[in-house]
Coordinates of C-alpha atoms and ligand atoms in Angstrom, one line a residue:
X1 CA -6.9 34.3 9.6
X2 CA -6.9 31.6 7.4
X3 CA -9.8 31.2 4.6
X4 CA -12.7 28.8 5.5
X5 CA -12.7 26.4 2.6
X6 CA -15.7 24.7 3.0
X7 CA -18.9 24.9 5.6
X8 CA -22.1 24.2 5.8
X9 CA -24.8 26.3 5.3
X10 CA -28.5 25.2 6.2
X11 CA -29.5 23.8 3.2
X12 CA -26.1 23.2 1.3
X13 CA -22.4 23.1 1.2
X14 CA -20.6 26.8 0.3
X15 CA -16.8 26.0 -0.6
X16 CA -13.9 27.6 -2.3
X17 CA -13.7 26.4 -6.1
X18 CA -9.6 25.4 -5.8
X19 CA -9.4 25.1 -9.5
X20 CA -9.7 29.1 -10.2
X21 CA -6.6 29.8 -7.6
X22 CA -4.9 31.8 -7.6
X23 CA -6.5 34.2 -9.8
X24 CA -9.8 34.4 -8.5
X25 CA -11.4 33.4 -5.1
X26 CA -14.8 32.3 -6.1
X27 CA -17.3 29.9 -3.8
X28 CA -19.4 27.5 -5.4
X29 CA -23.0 27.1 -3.5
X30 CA -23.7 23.3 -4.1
X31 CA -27.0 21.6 -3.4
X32 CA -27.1 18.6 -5.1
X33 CA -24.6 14.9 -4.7
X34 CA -23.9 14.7 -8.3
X35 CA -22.3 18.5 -8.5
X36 CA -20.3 17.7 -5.2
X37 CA -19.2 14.5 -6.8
X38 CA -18.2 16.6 -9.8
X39 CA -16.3 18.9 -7.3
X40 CA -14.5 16.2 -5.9
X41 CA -13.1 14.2 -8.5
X42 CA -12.3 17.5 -10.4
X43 CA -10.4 19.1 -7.4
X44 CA -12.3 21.7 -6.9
X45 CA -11.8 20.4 -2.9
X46 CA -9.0 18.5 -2.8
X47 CA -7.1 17.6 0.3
X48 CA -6.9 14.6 2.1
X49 CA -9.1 16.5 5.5
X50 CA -11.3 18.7 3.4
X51 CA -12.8 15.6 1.2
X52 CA -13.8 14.1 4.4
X53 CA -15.7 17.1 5.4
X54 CA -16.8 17.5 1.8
X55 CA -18.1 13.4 2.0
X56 CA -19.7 14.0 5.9
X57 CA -21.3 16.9 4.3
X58 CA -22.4 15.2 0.6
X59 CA -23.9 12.5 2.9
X60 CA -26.7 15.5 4.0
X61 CA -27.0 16.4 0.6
X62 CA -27.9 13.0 -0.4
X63 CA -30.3 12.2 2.7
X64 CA -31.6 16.1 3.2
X65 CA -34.7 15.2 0.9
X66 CA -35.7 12.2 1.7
X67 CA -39.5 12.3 3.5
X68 CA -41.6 10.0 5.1
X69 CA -40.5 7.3 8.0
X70 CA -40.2 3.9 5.9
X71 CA -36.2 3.2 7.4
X72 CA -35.1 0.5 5.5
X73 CA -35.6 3.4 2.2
X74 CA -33.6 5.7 4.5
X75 CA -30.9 3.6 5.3
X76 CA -30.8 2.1 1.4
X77 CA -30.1 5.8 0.4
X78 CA -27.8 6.7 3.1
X79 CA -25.5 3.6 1.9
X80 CA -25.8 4.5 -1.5
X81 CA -25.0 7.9 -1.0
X82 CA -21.7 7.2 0.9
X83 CA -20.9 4.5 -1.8
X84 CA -21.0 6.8 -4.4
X85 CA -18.8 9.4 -2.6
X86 CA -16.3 7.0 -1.6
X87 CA -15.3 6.3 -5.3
X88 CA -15.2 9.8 -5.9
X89 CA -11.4 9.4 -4.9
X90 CA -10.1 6.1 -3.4
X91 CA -6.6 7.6 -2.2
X92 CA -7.8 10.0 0.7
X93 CA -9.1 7.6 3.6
X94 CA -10.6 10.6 5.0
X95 CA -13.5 10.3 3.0
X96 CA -14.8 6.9 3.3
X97 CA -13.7 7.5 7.3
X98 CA -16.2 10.7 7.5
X99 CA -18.9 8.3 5.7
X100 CA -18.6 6.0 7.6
X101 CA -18.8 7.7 10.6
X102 CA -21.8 9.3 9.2
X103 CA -23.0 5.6 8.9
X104 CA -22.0 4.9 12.6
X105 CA -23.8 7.8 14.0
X106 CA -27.3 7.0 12.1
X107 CA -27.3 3.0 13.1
X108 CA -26.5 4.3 16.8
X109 CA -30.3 6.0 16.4
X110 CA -31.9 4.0 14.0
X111 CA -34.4 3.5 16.5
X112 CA -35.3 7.2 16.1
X113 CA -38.1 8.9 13.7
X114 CA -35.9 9.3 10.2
X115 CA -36.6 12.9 10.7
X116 CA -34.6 12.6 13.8
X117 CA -32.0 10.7 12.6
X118 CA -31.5 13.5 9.7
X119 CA -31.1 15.9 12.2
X120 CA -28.4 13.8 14.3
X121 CA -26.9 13.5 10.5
X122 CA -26.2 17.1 10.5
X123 CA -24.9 17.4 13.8
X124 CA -22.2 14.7 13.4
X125 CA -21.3 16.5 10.2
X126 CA -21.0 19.8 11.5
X127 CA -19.0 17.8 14.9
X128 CA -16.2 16.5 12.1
X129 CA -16.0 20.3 10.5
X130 CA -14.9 21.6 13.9
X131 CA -13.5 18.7 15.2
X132 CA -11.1 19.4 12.3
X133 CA -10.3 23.0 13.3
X134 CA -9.8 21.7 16.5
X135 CA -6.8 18.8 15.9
X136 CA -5.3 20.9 12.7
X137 CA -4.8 23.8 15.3
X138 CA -3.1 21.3 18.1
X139 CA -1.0 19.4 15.4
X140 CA 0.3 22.5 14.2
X141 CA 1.4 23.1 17.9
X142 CA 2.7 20.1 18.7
X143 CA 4.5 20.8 14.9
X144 CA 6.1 23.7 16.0
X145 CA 7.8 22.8 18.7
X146 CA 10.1 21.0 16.0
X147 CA 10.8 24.4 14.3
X148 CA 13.8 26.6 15.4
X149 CA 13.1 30.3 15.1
X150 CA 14.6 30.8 11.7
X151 CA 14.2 27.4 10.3
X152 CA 13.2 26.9 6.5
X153 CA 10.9 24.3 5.4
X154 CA 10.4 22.1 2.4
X155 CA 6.4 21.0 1.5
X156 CA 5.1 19.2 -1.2
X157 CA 1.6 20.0 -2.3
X158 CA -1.2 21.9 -0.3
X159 CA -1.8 21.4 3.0
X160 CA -3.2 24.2 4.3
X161 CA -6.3 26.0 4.9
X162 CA -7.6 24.8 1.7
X163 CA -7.0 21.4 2.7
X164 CA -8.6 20.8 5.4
X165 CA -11.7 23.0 7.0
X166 CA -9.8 25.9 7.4
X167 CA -5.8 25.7 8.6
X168 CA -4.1 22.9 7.7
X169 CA -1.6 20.1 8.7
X170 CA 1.4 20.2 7.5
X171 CA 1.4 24.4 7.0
X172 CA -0.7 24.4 10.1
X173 CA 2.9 23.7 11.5
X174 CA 4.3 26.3 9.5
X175 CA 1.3 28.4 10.8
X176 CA 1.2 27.7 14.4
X177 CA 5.2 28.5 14.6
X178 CA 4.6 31.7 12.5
X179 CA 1.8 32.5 15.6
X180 CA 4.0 31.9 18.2
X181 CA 6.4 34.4 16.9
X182 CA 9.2 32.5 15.1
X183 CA 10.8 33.5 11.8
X184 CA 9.9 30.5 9.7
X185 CA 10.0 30.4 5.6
X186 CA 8.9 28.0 3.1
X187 CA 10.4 26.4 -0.5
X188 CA 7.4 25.5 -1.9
X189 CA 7.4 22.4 -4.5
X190 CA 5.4 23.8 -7.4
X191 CA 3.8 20.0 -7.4
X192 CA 3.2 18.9 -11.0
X193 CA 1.0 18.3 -12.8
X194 CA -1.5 20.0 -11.2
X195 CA 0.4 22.5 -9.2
X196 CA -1.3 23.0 -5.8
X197 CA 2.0 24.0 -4.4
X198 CA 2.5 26.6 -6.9
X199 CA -0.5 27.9 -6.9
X200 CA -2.3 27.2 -3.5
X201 CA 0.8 27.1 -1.2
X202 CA 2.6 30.3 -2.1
X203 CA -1.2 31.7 -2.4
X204 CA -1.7 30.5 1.7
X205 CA 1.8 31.4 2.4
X206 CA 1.6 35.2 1.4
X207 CA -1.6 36.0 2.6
X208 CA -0.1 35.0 6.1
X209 CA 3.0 37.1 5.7
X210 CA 5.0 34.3 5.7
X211 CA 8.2 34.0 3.0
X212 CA 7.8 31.3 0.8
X213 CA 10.1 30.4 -2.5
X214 CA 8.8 28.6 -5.3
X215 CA 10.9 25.7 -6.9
X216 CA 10.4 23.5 -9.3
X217 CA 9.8 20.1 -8.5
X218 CA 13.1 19.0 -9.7
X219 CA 14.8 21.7 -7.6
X220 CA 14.5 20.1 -4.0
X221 CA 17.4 17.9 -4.1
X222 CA 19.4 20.9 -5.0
X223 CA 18.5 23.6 -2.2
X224 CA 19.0 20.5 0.2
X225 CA 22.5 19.8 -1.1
X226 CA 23.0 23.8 -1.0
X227 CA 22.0 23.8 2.9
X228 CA 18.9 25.5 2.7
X229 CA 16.4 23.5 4.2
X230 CA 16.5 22.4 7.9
X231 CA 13.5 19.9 7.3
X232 CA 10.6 18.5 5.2
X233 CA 7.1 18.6 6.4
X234 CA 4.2 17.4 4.3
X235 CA 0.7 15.9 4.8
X236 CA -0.4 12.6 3.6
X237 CA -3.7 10.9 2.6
X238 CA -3.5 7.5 3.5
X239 CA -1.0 6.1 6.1
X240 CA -1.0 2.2 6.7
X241 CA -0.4 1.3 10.1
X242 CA 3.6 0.7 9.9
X243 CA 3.5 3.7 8.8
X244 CA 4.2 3.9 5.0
X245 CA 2.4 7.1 3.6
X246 CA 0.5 7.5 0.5
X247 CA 0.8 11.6 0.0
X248 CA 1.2 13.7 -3.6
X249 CA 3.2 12.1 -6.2
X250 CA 6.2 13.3 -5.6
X251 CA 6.3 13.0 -2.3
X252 CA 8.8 9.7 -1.9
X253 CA 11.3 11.6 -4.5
X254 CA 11.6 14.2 -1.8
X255 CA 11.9 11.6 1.1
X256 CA 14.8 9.6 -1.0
X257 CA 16.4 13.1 -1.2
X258 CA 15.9 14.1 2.0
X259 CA 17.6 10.6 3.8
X260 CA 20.6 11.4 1.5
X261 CA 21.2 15.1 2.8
X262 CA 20.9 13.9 6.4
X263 CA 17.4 16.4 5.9
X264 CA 14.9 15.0 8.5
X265 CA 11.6 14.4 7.2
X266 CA 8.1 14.9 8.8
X267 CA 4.4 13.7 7.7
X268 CA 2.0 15.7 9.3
X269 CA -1.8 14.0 9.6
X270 CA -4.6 13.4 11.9
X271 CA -5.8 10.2 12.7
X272 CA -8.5 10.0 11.0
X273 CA -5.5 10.0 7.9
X274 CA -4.7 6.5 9.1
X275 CA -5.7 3.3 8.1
X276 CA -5.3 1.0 10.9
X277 CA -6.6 -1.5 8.7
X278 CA -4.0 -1.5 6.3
X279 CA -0.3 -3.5 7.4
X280 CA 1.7 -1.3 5.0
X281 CA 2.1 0.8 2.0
X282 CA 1.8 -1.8 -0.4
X283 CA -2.3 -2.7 0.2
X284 CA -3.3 1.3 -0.1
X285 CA -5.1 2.1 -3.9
X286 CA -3.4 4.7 -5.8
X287 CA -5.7 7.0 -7.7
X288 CA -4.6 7.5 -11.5
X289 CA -5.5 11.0 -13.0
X290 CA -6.2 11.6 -16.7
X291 CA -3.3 12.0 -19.3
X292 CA -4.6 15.1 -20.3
X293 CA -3.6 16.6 -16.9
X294 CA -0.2 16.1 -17.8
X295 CA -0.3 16.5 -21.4
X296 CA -2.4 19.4 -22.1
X297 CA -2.5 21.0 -18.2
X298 CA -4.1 24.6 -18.0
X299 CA -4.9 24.7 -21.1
X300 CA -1.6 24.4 -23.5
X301 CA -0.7 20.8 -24.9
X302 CA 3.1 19.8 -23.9
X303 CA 3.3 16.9 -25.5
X304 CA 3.0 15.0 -28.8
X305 CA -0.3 14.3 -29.6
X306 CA -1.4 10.5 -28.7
X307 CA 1.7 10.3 -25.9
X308 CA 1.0 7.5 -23.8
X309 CA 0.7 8.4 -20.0
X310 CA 0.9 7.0 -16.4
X311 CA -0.3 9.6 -14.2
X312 CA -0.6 8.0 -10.3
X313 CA -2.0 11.1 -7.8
X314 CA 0.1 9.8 -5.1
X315 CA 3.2 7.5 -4.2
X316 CA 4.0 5.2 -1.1
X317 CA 6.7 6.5 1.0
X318 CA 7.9 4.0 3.1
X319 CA 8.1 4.3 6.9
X320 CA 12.2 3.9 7.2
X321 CA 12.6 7.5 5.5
X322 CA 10.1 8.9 7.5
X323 CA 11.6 10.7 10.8
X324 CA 8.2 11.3 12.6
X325 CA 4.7 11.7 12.2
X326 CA 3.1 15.0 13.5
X327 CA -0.4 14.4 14.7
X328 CA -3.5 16.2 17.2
X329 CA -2.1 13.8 19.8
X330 CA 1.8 14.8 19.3
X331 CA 5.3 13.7 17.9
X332 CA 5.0 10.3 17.2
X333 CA 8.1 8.3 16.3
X334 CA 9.5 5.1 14.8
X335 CA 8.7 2.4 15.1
X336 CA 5.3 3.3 13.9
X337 CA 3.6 0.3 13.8
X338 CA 4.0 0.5 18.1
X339 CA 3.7 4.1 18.6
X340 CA 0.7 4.9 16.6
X341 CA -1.5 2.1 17.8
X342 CA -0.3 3.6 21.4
X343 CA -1.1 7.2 20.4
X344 CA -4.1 6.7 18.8
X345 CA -7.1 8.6 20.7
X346 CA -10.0 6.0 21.3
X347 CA -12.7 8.6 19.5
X348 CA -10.9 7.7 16.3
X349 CA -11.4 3.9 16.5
Ligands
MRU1 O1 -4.8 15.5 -5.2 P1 -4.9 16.4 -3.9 O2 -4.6 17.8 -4.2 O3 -6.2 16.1 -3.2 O4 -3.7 15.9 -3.0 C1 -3.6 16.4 -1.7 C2 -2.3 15.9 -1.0 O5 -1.7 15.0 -1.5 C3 -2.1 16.5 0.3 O6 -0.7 16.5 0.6 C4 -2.7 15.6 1.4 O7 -4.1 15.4 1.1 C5 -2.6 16.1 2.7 S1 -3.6 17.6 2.9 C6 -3.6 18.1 4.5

């Protein structure tokens, strides 16, 4: 089965430290906001699904002490605590969704004792963990069913297990057809700078017993003009509601690519990945990463020191070179700005 990559456990959050893969699995126990917040803008968890856990869960962390019934002091903190996870990492509108749905669940009970509401707190949080098994597991179904037995896939980044609580989107598709008993193998984009398809992909990928190929970034255009790839299938971590797609830098490259080799090209999210508030592409923030991640990644400099940098985490792919979008509640396709609203479940309003 696929790893559990993050949970929590009574008292504190126990997740998978993403920066030692592949070489070593190691769990980091985390008790206090600051260290999670460290966690997540390092990428320690990373993955549009798994920060939202990691953000329902970091809202316990910041609340868990808090004693004594005066609400307004409860309800400062609570707000201050999501605030502060929400700018770990504005890309990924998973996270301020799973805050503020956090936020949502105490004002439904404000009402209550504060030790009440903290307990409610942990429910809901523990309700998105599963809820995310739950829709990665029946978007990887309704994936598959666009997977011929034999059919080789393209991805871009992680999104496995280790991206969400503990199967994935995008590979949950990959997964799901694997389960049902087709012969599916992946080209994995090694993703640069920071590699999470080289080193978390292929590392999901072969502990599953499925083949996957490595290529360099710059290699995808090639294997699609060579015929080896029936279709791309990647995740995303914020998609306006026409459908543009903020995912992995990188990830529009391989769409442009894709459109000219006739190679069709599916997004695979769950709702909460959309932002219904956004008209397009253009309004969603794009997280830039240090230079030193490109310049001096894993520990070897590559470049001149003093080299000037532009490092965005993620591009906008726009909706025309996107074929579908896989989600928990099926297939949907163009146009999206229609067919999402329509698809959309009413528990993610
Ligand atoms: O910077 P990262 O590693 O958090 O970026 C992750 C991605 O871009 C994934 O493709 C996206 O979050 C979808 S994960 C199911």
């Amino acid at each position: 089965m696929p790893v559990t990559t993050i949970e929590w456990c009574t008292d504190h959050i126990r997740m998978i430290d993403q920066t030692r893969l592949p070489d070593d699995l190691v769990h980091l126990e985390i008790k206090d906001l600051e260290v999670l917040g460290e966690a997540i803008t390092s990428l320690r968890v990373r993955g549009a699904p798994a920060i939202g856990i990691a953000g329902a869960f970091g809202i316990l962390l910041g609340t868990r002490m808090f004693t004594g019934d005066d609400h307004a002091r409860f309800f400062a903190l609570l707000e201050k605590t999501a605030q502060y996870l929400n700018g770990t990492r504005p890309t990924a509108v998973n996270l301020s969704w799973a805050t503020r749905r956090m936020l949502l669940a105490a004002n439904r009970h404000r009402s209550e004792p504060v030790r009440k509401i903290q307990e409610l707190l942990e429910e809901e949080a523990l309700r998105i963990w599963e809820e995310d098994r739950e829709i990665c597991r029946r978007l990887g179904r309704h994936g598959a069913e666009l997977l011929r037995d034999g059919a080789t896939v393209l991805t871009h980044c992680n999104t496995g297990a280790l991206a969400t609580a503990d199967y994935g989107t995008a590979l949950g598709v990959v997964f799901s057809a694997h389960e049902q008993g087709k012969k599916v193998s992946v080209y994995a984009d090694e993703t640069r700078p920071l590699l999470q398809g080289a080193r978390l992909n292929t590392w999901e990928l072969m502990n599953e017993g499925i083949e996957v190929t490595l290529i360099c970034d710059n290699t995808a255009a090639f294997v699609m003009q060579q015929k080896r790839i029936d279709c791309v299938i990647l995740g995303a971590d914020r998609i306006a509601a026409n459908g543009d797609t903020a995912n992995k830098i990188g990830t529009y490259s391989v769409a442009v690519i894709a459109e000219k080799h006739g190679v069709p090209f599916y997004v695979a999210a769950p709702f909460s990945t959309i932002d219904f508030s956004l008209s397009n592409g253009s309004q969603i923030p794009i997280e830039e990463r240090a230079a030193e991640e490109v310049t001096e990644g894993f520990g070897r400099r590559t470049a001149a020191p003093g080299t000037k940098v532009y490092s965005p985490a993620f591009d906008v792919t726009p909706a025309d070179l996107i074929t579908a979008i896989i989600t928990e509640e099926g297939v949907v396709q163009p146009p999206f700005d229609l067919n999402l609203k329509t698809a959309r479940p009413a528990s993610s309003e």
